Amino acid sequence: MMALDRGDRPGRRDRDLRITTRTPWPMMLPALVAVLFLLLPLAGLLVRAPWTDLPQLLSEPEAFQALRLSLVCATAATGLSLFFGIPLAWILARSRRPGISVLRALVTLPLVLPPVVGGVALLVALGRRGLVGRYLDEWFGYSLPFTTTAVILAETFVAMPFLVITVEGALRTANQGLEEAAATLGSKPFATFRRVTLPLIAPSLVAGSVLTWARALGEFGATITFAGNFPGTTQTMPLKIYLLIQNDPDAGIALSLVMLLVSVAALALLRDRWLSSGARL
Amino acid sequence: MRRNTFSAVAVLAAATLSLAACGGSSSSGTPSASSSSGPSGEITVFAAASLTGSFTNLGKAFEAENPGTKVTFSFGPSSGLAEQIDQGAPADVFASAATKNMDQVVEAGNASNPVAFANNTMEIAVPADNPAGVDSLDDLTNKDVKVVLCAQDVPCGVSARAVFKNAGITVTPVSNEVDVKSTLSKITLGEADAGLVYVTDVKAAGDKVSGIEIPADDNATTTYPIASLKNSKNADLAQAFVDYVLSDKGTAELGTAGFSKP
């Protein structure tokens, strides 16, 4: 909230106070309820946390394993999203071909699709008996489900659209005059993209990457459906937490705290880069 | 100004709370009428995933015999359901796939006097075409056979590991699934080569999977207890449903599904 005010109102501290008192109370009340609603569950997590047993709960090798796997997979998924997502975003933003808006709607579908459905879709497409997966199995004797690769793919499937829409938005609003200038000076299209366009959209690229990474990190439904759940191979933090909560709630809450911490860190990074440097969604 | 705002918030919060309370107790108005003309109203039954088929049928039959009643089910892993009940989930009846999870609910003071209503045993399930050619427990130790099991804290996972212990073998699964139905789905989809599920699940899956019997000496039996819950808003109806499950009709329905009498 404060961060939003910051942009157009310099000297934020004292001014913020005055803004608060000027807010009409019919707005104030629902806003307060919203804040409470959003923060109360997190406070609950802190209150219920088994603080004394925390070091012991977190030093479990399986917890560390799950955290490591989560970080590795989310990072890999972000990498894949960048490699394939940036060109896609560029085409969506620049192409004048008919049907491009339909394409945009289709590739951002995973944003609104329940992740479990995404997992089922991945299974019937890339699973051992799937549309494409059966050939992987027949020709190479390789099957994706139950592998770490499957976790990365599930996360990429769910998270890449975040990157695509963020970068596409930035490409649309970027100053194309600069690209044209580069072109008239003899720069080849790909060189222009690499040396003019990419630096122009850098802030959005960072914001999009953080969003994508955070979404991948929290992925649950598609992962458990497509990749399964096995410690060290496919069991990421959300899966581990889900199973722990049923049996050992304290340990589950302890791991939830770790995820909360990681999320706060990601958000801090996002806020600084995203809201202050003028990047747009 | 500030004071006013705060009292307004307090009023609103109070209003919200009382509204929520109303929402929760909406079914409590009905049981008073029930004393004269049999049970009526709605209940929610938390039942182990392995009971999905038979309890859905039982629920329909129960509703048909008792017009004006509605039974809603929430199926899932018994361990998860028990935890939800202890966290205050609005359930009226709990049917668990293991005594351990029922004991947890009883110890927390949320139920008393659970009754055993069915027994279940384990079977090896393989996809209909049995791609890995599994025909015994020993085949599951083969590294090339993709085995899925229930997670080790879920009743079907506990039983599966008991079977391996009885047979003296070590099996490394490719996945620990959250409950028996998701274990089975990995087999029906042909993604896994084999899995250990209940006899009743193999039966329910029809011709999509085939079952391979486990020798009686190695097999593990689980007993399913049922109880109405302390926090039920409609205790009469909850008890009526429990009685129905324990009745001859209930036993017959469970028998068709492959359960045995405890």
PDB file of N, CA and C in Angstrom, chain A residues 20-21 23 25 28-30 32-33 36 48 62 123-124 126-130 143 145-146 220 224-231 233-235 242-243 245-247 249, chain B residues 1-2 5-6 8-9 12 77 79-81 83 87 100 104 127 129-131 146 148 151-154 172-178 186-193:
ATOM      1  N   THR A  20      -4.126   8.804   4.894  1.00  0.00           N
ATOM      2  CA  THR A  20      -4.913   7.842   5.648  1.00  0.00           C
ATOM      3  C   THR A  20      -6.150   8.502   6.249  1.00  0.00           C
ATOM      4  N   THR A  21      -5.961   9.688   6.858  1.00  0.00           N
ATOM      5  CA  THR A  21      -7.113  10.316   7.500  1.00  0.00           C
ATOM      6  C   THR A  21      -8.098  10.823   6.459  1.00  0.00           C
ATOM      7  N   THR A  23      -8.851   9.248   3.700  1.00  0.00           N
ATOM      8  CA  THR A  23      -9.556   8.142   3.050  1.00  0.00           C
ATOM      9  C   THR A  23     -10.985   8.056   3.578  1.00  0.00           C
ATOM     10  N   TRP A  25     -14.278   6.696   5.075  1.00  0.00           N
ATOM     11  CA  TRP A  25     -14.326   5.487   5.871  1.00  0.00           C
ATOM     12  C   TRP A  25     -15.084   4.321   5.226  1.00  0.00           C
ATOM     13  N   MET A  28     -12.291   2.674   3.951  1.00  0.00           N
ATOM     14  CA  MET A  28     -11.356   2.290   5.008  1.00  0.00           C
ATOM     15  C   MET A  28     -11.724   0.943   5.620  1.00  0.00           C
ATOM     16  N   LEU A  29     -13.017   0.764   5.908  1.00  0.00           N
ATOM     17  CA  LEU A  29     -13.439  -0.448   6.608  1.00  0.00           C
ATOM     18  C   LEU A  29     -13.176  -1.715   5.807  1.00  0.00           C
ATOM     19  N   PRO A  30     -13.681  -1.778   4.566  1.00  0.00           N
ATOM     20  CA  PRO A  30     -13.407  -2.998   3.784  1.00  0.00           C
ATOM     21  C   PRO A  30     -11.912  -3.221   3.601  1.00  0.00           C
ATOM     22  N   LEU A  32      -9.544  -2.423   5.662  1.00  0.00           N
ATOM     23  CA  LEU A  32      -9.011  -2.968   6.914  1.00  0.00           C
ATOM     24  C   LEU A  32      -9.326  -4.454   7.033  1.00  0.00           C
ATOM     25  N   VAL A  33     -10.581  -4.794   6.698  1.00  0.00           N
ATOM     26  CA  VAL A  33     -10.974  -6.201   6.748  1.00  0.00           C
ATOM     27  C   VAL A  33     -10.104  -7.017   5.796  1.00  0.00           C
ATOM     28  N   LEU A  36      -6.676  -7.499   7.314  1.00  0.00           N
ATOM     29  CA  LEU A  36      -6.764  -8.500   8.382  1.00  0.00           C
ATOM     30  C   LEU A  36      -6.871  -9.900   7.787  1.00  0.00           C
ATOM     31  N   ARG A  48       1.334 -20.404  15.850  1.00  0.00           N
ATOM     32  CA  ARG A  48       1.311 -21.860  16.053  1.00  0.00           C
ATOM     33  C   ARG A  48       2.674 -22.517  15.846  1.00  0.00           C
ATOM     34  N   GLU A  62      15.381 -34.744   5.233  1.00  0.00           N
ATOM     35  CA  GLU A  62      14.335 -34.746   4.204  1.00  0.00           C
ATOM     36  C   GLU A  62      13.789 -33.350   3.939  1.00  0.00           C
ATOM     37  N   LEU A 123       0.063 -35.328 -18.079  1.00  0.00           N
ATOM     38  CA  LEU A 123       0.118 -36.787 -17.987  1.00  0.00           C
ATOM     39  C   LEU A 123      -0.392 -37.437 -19.275  1.00  0.00           C
ATOM     40  N   VAL A 124      -1.518 -36.951 -19.788  1.00  0.00           N
ATOM     41  CA  VAL A 124      -2.067 -37.584 -20.989  1.00  0.00           C
ATOM     42  C   VAL A 124      -1.319 -37.138 -22.250  1.00  0.00           C
ATOM     43  N   LEU A 126       2.327 -36.174 -22.075  1.00  0.00           N
ATOM     44  CA  LEU A 126       3.741 -36.542 -21.975  1.00  0.00           C
ATOM     45  C   LEU A 126       3.987 -37.799 -21.158  1.00  0.00           C
ATOM     46  N   GLY A 127       2.928 -38.367 -20.574  1.00  0.00           N
ATOM     47  CA  GLY A 127       3.081 -39.599 -19.795  1.00  0.00           C
ATOM     48  C   GLY A 127       3.461 -40.770 -20.681  1.00  0.00           C
ATOM     49  N   ARG A 128       3.725 -41.892 -20.051  1.00  0.00           N
ATOM     50  CA  ARG A 128       4.211 -43.062 -20.789  1.00  0.00           C
ATOM     51  C   ARG A 128       3.206 -43.563 -21.822  1.00  0.00           C
ATOM     52  N   ARG A 129       1.917 -43.322 -21.534  1.00  0.00           N
ATOM     53  CA  ARG A 129       0.880 -43.714 -22.488  1.00  0.00           C
ATOM     54  C   ARG A 129       0.321 -42.492 -23.200  1.00  0.00           C
ATOM     55  N   GLY A 130       0.992 -41.363 -23.052  1.00  0.00           N
ATOM     56  CA  GLY A 130       0.454 -40.096 -23.554  1.00  0.00           C
ATOM     57  C   GLY A 130       0.647 -39.925 -25.049  1.00  0.00           C
ATOM     58  N   SER A 143      10.610 -42.461 -19.832  1.00  0.00           N
ATOM     59  CA  SER A 143       9.297 -41.924 -19.482  1.00  0.00           C
ATOM     60  C   SER A 143       9.445 -40.834 -18.431  1.00  0.00           C
ATOM     61  N   PRO A 145       7.056 -39.161 -16.222  1.00  0.00           N
ATOM     62  CA  PRO A 145       6.496 -39.118 -14.878  1.00  0.00           C
ATOM     63  C   PRO A 145       7.439 -39.742 -13.851  1.00  0.00           C
ATOM     64  N   PHE A 146       7.386 -39.235 -12.645  1.00  0.00           N
ATOM     65  CA  PHE A 146       8.205 -39.688 -11.519  1.00  0.00           C
ATOM     66  C   PHE A 146       9.671 -39.268 -11.642  1.00  0.00           C
ATOM     67  N   PHE A 220       2.003 -26.986  -6.749  1.00  0.00           N
ATOM     68  CA  PHE A 220       1.637 -28.207  -6.040  1.00  0.00           C
ATOM     69  C   PHE A 220       0.846 -29.163  -6.933  1.00  0.00           C
ATOM     70  N   ILE A 224       2.235 -32.836  -8.240  1.00  0.00           N
ATOM     71  CA  ILE A 224       1.881 -34.110  -7.591  1.00  0.00           C
ATOM     72  C   ILE A 224       1.124 -35.014  -8.568  1.00  0.00           C
ATOM     73  N   THR A 225       0.414 -34.407  -9.520  1.00  0.00           N
ATOM     74  CA  THR A 225      -0.349 -35.207 -10.473  1.00  0.00           C
ATOM     75  C   THR A 225       0.565 -35.773 -11.558  1.00  0.00           C
ATOM     76  N   PHE A 226       1.455 -34.956 -12.060  1.00  0.00           N
ATOM     77  CA  PHE A 226       2.281 -35.377 -13.192  1.00  0.00           C
ATOM     78  C   PHE A 226       3.559 -36.073 -12.746  1.00  0.00           C
ATOM     79  N   ALA A 227       4.186 -35.555 -11.705  1.00  0.00           N
ATOM     80  CA  ALA A 227       5.512 -36.057 -11.333  1.00  0.00           C
ATOM     81  C   ALA A 227       5.484 -37.043 -10.173  1.00  0.00           C
ATOM     82  N   GLY A 228       4.378 -37.058  -9.428  1.00  0.00           N
ATOM     83  CA  GLY A 228       4.336 -37.934  -8.270  1.00  0.00           C
ATOM     84  C   GLY A 228       5.047 -37.317  -7.087  1.00  0.00           C
ATOM     85  N   ASN A 229       5.352 -38.148  -6.098  1.00  0.00           N
ATOM     86  CA  ASN A 229       5.878 -37.645  -4.851  1.00  0.00           C
ATOM     87  C   ASN A 229       6.885 -38.625  -4.288  1.00  0.00           C
ATOM     88  N   PHE A 230       8.168 -38.318  -4.438  1.00  0.00           N
ATOM     89  CA  PHE A 230       9.181 -39.174  -3.829  1.00  0.00           C
ATOM     90  C   PHE A 230      10.336 -38.306  -3.342  1.00  0.00           C
ATOM     91  N   PRO A 231      10.742 -38.519  -2.063  1.00  0.00           N
ATOM     92  CA  PRO A 231      11.779 -37.663  -1.490  1.00  0.00           C
ATOM     93  C   PRO A 231      13.030 -37.625  -2.362  1.00  0.00           C
ATOM     94  N   THR A 233      13.552 -36.835  -5.359  1.00  0.00           N
ATOM     95  CA  THR A 233      13.356 -36.846  -6.804  1.00  0.00           C
ATOM     96  C   THR A 233      12.261 -35.876  -7.220  1.00  0.00           C
ATOM     97  N   THR A 234      11.107 -36.020  -6.602  1.00  0.00           N
ATOM     98  CA  THR A 234       9.969 -35.201  -7.023  1.00  0.00           C
ATOM     99  C   THR A 234       9.272 -34.503  -5.855  1.00  0.00           C
ATOM    100  N   GLN A 235       9.706 -34.764  -4.626  1.00  0.00           N
ATOM    101  CA  GLN A 235       9.000 -34.175  -3.499  1.00  0.00           C
ATOM    102  C   GLN A 235       9.499 -32.770  -3.199  1.00  0.00           C
ATOM    103  N   TYR A 242       2.263 -30.649   2.512  1.00  0.00           N
ATOM    104  CA  TYR A 242       0.912 -31.218   2.437  1.00  0.00           C
ATOM    105  C   TYR A 242       0.849 -32.557   3.157  1.00  0.00           C
ATOM    106  N   LEU A 243       1.844 -33.398   2.934  1.00  0.00           N
ATOM    107  CA  LEU A 243       1.836 -34.718   3.565  1.00  0.00           C
ATOM    108  C   LEU A 243       2.145 -34.629   5.057  1.00  0.00           C
ATOM    109  N   ILE A 245       1.489 -32.155   7.137  1.00  0.00           N
ATOM    110  CA  ILE A 245       0.386 -31.556   7.878  1.00  0.00           C
ATOM    111  C   ILE A 245      -0.604 -32.621   8.351  1.00  0.00           C
ATOM    112  N   GLN A 246      -0.725 -33.690   7.573  1.00  0.00           N
ATOM    113  CA  GLN A 246      -1.681 -34.741   7.933  1.00  0.00           C
ATOM    114  C   GLN A 246      -1.188 -35.587   9.091  1.00  0.00           C
ATOM    115  N   ASN A 247       0.108 -35.605   9.281  1.00  0.00           N
ATOM    116  CA  ASN A 247       0.652 -36.565  10.208  1.00  0.00           C
ATOM    117  C   ASN A 247       1.410 -35.910  11.356  1.00  0.00           C
ATOM    118  N   PRO A 249       1.688 -32.104  12.230  1.00  0.00           N
ATOM    119  CA  PRO A 249       1.384 -30.707  11.914  1.00  0.00           C
ATOM    120  C   PRO A 249       2.502 -29.747  12.282  1.00  0.00           C
TER     121      PRO A 249
ATOM    122  N   MET B   1     -12.767  10.954  15.574  1.00  0.00           N
ATOM    123  CA  MET B   1     -12.753  10.356  14.226  1.00  0.00           C
ATOM    124  C   MET B   1     -12.147   8.972  14.275  1.00  0.00           C
ATOM    125  N   ARG B   2     -10.951   8.899  14.847  1.00  0.00           N
ATOM    126  CA  ARG B   2     -10.285   7.611  14.970  1.00  0.00           C
ATOM    127  C   ARG B   2     -11.096   6.647  15.808  1.00  0.00           C
ATOM    128  N   THR B   5     -13.998   5.288  13.996  1.00  0.00           N
ATOM    129  CA  THR B   5     -13.603   4.281  13.024  1.00  0.00           C
ATOM    130  C   THR B   5     -13.416   2.939  13.713  1.00  0.00           C
ATOM    131  N   PHE B   6     -12.724   3.000  14.873  1.00  0.00           N
ATOM    132  CA  PHE B   6     -12.439   1.746  15.545  1.00  0.00           C
ATOM    133  C   PHE B   6     -13.697   1.051  16.029  1.00  0.00           C
ATOM    134  N   ALA B   8     -16.569   1.346  14.781  1.00  0.00           N
ATOM    135  CA  ALA B   8     -17.273   0.856  13.598  1.00  0.00           C
ATOM    136  C   ALA B   8     -16.688  -0.486  13.159  1.00  0.00           C
ATOM    137  N   VAL B   9     -15.361  -0.557  13.225  1.00  0.00           N
ATOM    138  CA  VAL B   9     -14.709  -1.823  12.873  1.00  0.00           C
ATOM    139  C   VAL B   9     -15.171  -2.930  13.801  1.00  0.00           C
ATOM    140  N   LEU B  12     -18.557  -4.040  12.906  1.00  0.00           N
ATOM    141  CA  LEU B  12     -18.524  -4.824  11.675  1.00  0.00           C
ATOM    142  C   LEU B  12     -17.978  -6.216  11.943  1.00  0.00           C
ATOM    143  N   PRO B  77      -7.507 -39.243   2.242  1.00  0.00           N
ATOM    144  CA  PRO B  77      -6.697 -40.123   3.070  1.00  0.00           C
ATOM    145  C   PRO B  77      -7.146 -40.005   4.527  1.00  0.00           C
ATOM    146  N   SER B  79      -5.652 -40.218   7.251  1.00  0.00           N
ATOM    147  CA  SER B  79      -4.778 -39.397   8.082  1.00  0.00           C
ATOM    148  C   SER B  79      -5.108 -37.919   7.917  1.00  0.00           C
ATOM    149  N   GLY B  80      -5.350 -37.515   6.675  1.00  0.00           N
ATOM    150  CA  GLY B  80      -5.680 -36.117   6.404  1.00  0.00           C
ATOM    151  C   GLY B  80      -7.044 -35.751   6.967  1.00  0.00           C
ATOM    152  N   LEU B  81      -8.011 -36.649   6.814  1.00  0.00           N
ATOM    153  CA  LEU B  81      -9.356 -36.387   7.318  1.00  0.00           C
ATOM    154  C   LEU B  81      -9.338 -36.257   8.846  1.00  0.00           C
ATOM    155  N   GLU B  83      -6.918 -35.329  10.724  1.00  0.00           N
ATOM    156  CA  GLU B  83      -6.300 -34.050  11.068  1.00  0.00           C
ATOM    157  C   GLU B  83      -7.296 -32.903  10.865  1.00  0.00           C
ATOM    158  N   GLN B  87      -8.914 -30.309  13.610  1.00  0.00           N
ATOM    159  CA  GLN B  87      -8.764 -28.856  13.434  1.00  0.00           C
ATOM    160  C   GLN B  87     -10.126 -28.171  13.362  1.00  0.00           C
ATOM    161  N   LYS B 100      -5.812 -46.527  13.790  1.00  0.00           N
ATOM    162  CA  LYS B 100      -4.885 -45.504  14.277  1.00  0.00           C
ATOM    163  C   LYS B 100      -5.452 -44.092  14.099  1.00  0.00           C
ATOM    164  N   GLN B 104      -6.836 -41.329  16.948  1.00  0.00           N
ATOM    165  CA  GLN B 104      -6.371 -39.943  17.047  1.00  0.00           C
ATOM    166  C   GLN B 104      -7.555 -39.004  17.278  1.00  0.00           C
ATOM    167  N   PRO B 127      -1.508 -52.501 -14.546  1.00  0.00           N
ATOM    168  CA  PRO B 127      -2.336 -52.108 -15.687  1.00  0.00           C
ATOM    169  C   PRO B 127      -2.834 -53.361 -16.422  1.00  0.00           C
ATOM    170  N   ASP B 129      -2.714 -54.554 -19.286  1.00  0.00           N
ATOM    171  CA  ASP B 129      -1.795 -55.321 -20.136  1.00  0.00           C
ATOM    172  C   ASP B 129      -0.506 -55.722 -19.411  1.00  0.00           C
ATOM    173  N   ASN B 130      -0.425 -55.391 -18.129  1.00  0.00           N
ATOM    174  CA  ASN B 130       0.721 -55.778 -17.292  1.00  0.00           C
ATOM    175  C   ASN B 130       2.060 -55.629 -18.021  1.00  0.00           C
ATOM    176  N   PRO B 131       2.443 -54.388 -18.338  1.00  0.00           N
ATOM    177  CA  PRO B 131       3.624 -54.164 -19.183  1.00  0.00           C
ATOM    178  C   PRO B 131       4.928 -54.709 -18.590  1.00  0.00           C
ATOM    179  N   LYS B 146       8.238 -50.039 -12.189  1.00  0.00           N
ATOM    180  CA  LYS B 146       7.841 -48.783 -11.540  1.00  0.00           C
ATOM    181  C   LYS B 146       6.691 -49.053 -10.578  1.00  0.00           C
ATOM    182  N   VAL B 148       4.191 -47.804  -7.517  1.00  0.00           N
ATOM    183  CA  VAL B 148       3.659 -46.678  -6.747  1.00  0.00           C
ATOM    184  C   VAL B 148       2.989 -47.208  -5.489  1.00  0.00           C
ATOM    185  N   ALA B 151       1.614 -42.971   0.463  1.00  0.00           N
ATOM    186  CA  ALA B 151       2.604 -42.406   1.381  1.00  0.00           C
ATOM    187  C   ALA B 151       2.586 -43.191   2.689  1.00  0.00           C
ATOM    188  N   GLN B 152       3.718 -43.198   3.368  1.00  0.00           N
ATOM    189  CA  GLN B 152       3.847 -44.139   4.484  1.00  0.00           C
ATOM    190  C   GLN B 152       2.987 -43.799   5.703  1.00  0.00           C
ATOM    191  N   ASP B 153       2.403 -42.610   5.743  1.00  0.00           N
ATOM    192  CA  ASP B 153       1.552 -42.274   6.883  1.00  0.00           C
ATOM    193  C   ASP B 153       0.076 -42.495   6.598  1.00  0.00           C
ATOM    194  N   VAL B 154      -0.227 -42.758   5.342  1.00  0.00           N
ATOM    195  CA  VAL B 154      -1.611 -43.014   4.947  1.00  0.00           C
ATOM    196  C   VAL B 154      -1.880 -44.506   5.191  1.00  0.00           C
ATOM    197  N   THR B 172      11.448 -50.168  -3.448  1.00  0.00           N
ATOM    198  CA  THR B 172      11.600 -48.715  -3.544  1.00  0.00           C
ATOM    199  C   THR B 172      10.611 -48.186  -4.580  1.00  0.00           C
ATOM    200  N   PRO B 173       9.607 -47.445  -4.122  1.00  0.00           N
ATOM    201  CA  PRO B 173       8.608 -46.944  -5.075  1.00  0.00           C
ATOM    202  C   PRO B 173       9.149 -45.767  -5.876  1.00  0.00           C
ATOM    203  N   VAL B 174       8.497 -45.451  -6.984  1.00  0.00           N
ATOM    204  CA  VAL B 174       8.856 -44.231  -7.712  1.00  0.00           C
ATOM    205  C   VAL B 174       8.062 -43.048  -7.182  1.00  0.00           C
ATOM    206  N   SER B 175       6.968 -43.338  -6.462  1.00  0.00           N
ATOM    207  CA  SER B 175       6.166 -42.244  -5.929  1.00  0.00           C
ATOM    208  C   SER B 175       5.360 -42.700  -4.718  1.00  0.00           C
ATOM    209  N   ASN B 176       5.273 -41.805  -3.731  1.00  0.00           N
ATOM    210  CA  ASN B 176       4.407 -42.023  -2.578  1.00  0.00           C
ATOM    211  C   ASN B 176       3.169 -41.169  -2.774  1.00  0.00           C
ATOM    212  N   GLU B 177       2.091 -41.778  -3.171  1.00  0.00           N
ATOM    213  CA  GLU B 177       0.898 -40.997  -3.521  1.00  0.00           C
ATOM    214  C   GLU B 177       0.111 -40.616  -2.274  1.00  0.00           C
ATOM    215  N   VAL B 178      -0.713 -39.560  -2.414  1.00  0.00           N
ATOM    216  CA  VAL B 178      -1.393 -39.023  -1.235  1.00  0.00           C
ATOM    217  C   VAL B 178      -2.500 -39.927  -0.702  1.00  0.00           C
ATOM    218  N   LYS B 186      -2.504 -43.831 -11.063  1.00  0.00           N
ATOM    219  CA  LYS B 186      -1.222 -43.943 -11.762  1.00  0.00           C
ATOM    220  C   LYS B 186      -1.131 -45.294 -12.470  1.00  0.00           C
ATOM    221  N   ILE B 187      -1.816 -46.285 -11.945  1.00  0.00           N
ATOM    222  CA  ILE B 187      -1.800 -47.614 -12.574  1.00  0.00           C
ATOM    223  C   ILE B 187      -2.835 -47.688 -13.698  1.00  0.00           C
ATOM    224  N   THR B 188      -4.030 -47.153 -13.464  1.00  0.00           N
ATOM    225  CA  THR B 188      -5.041 -47.192 -14.527  1.00  0.00           C
ATOM    226  C   THR B 188      -4.574 -46.387 -15.737  1.00  0.00           C
ATOM    227  N   LEU B 189      -3.806 -45.316 -15.495  1.00  0.00           N
ATOM    228  CA  LEU B 189      -3.291 -44.522 -16.618  1.00  0.00           C
ATOM    229  C   LEU B 189      -2.089 -45.196 -17.270  1.00  0.00           C
ATOM    230  N   GLY B 190      -1.585 -46.249 -16.649  1.00  0.00           N
ATOM    231  CA  GLY B 190      -0.471 -46.986 -17.236  1.00  0.00           C
ATOM    232  C   GLY B 190       0.876 -46.327 -17.008  1.00  0.00           C
ATOM    233  N   GLU B 191       0.924 -45.314 -16.121  1.00  0.00           N
ATOM    234  CA  GLU B 191       2.201 -44.646 -15.873  1.00  0.00           C
ATOM    235  C   GLU B 191       3.092 -45.468 -14.964  1.00  0.00           C
ATOM    236  N   ALA B 192       2.474 -46.231 -14.064  1.00  0.00           N
ATOM    237  CA  ALA B 192       3.248 -47.094 -13.182  1.00  0.00           C
ATOM    238  C   ALA B 192       2.988 -48.542 -13.574  1.00  0.00           C
ATOM    239  N   ASP B 193       3.957 -49.418 -13.246  1.00  0.00           N
ATOM    240  CA  ASP B 193       3.819 -50.828 -13.620  1.00  0.00           C
ATOM    241  C   ASP B 193       3.024 -51.623 -12.585  1.00  0.00           C
TER     242      ASP B 193
END
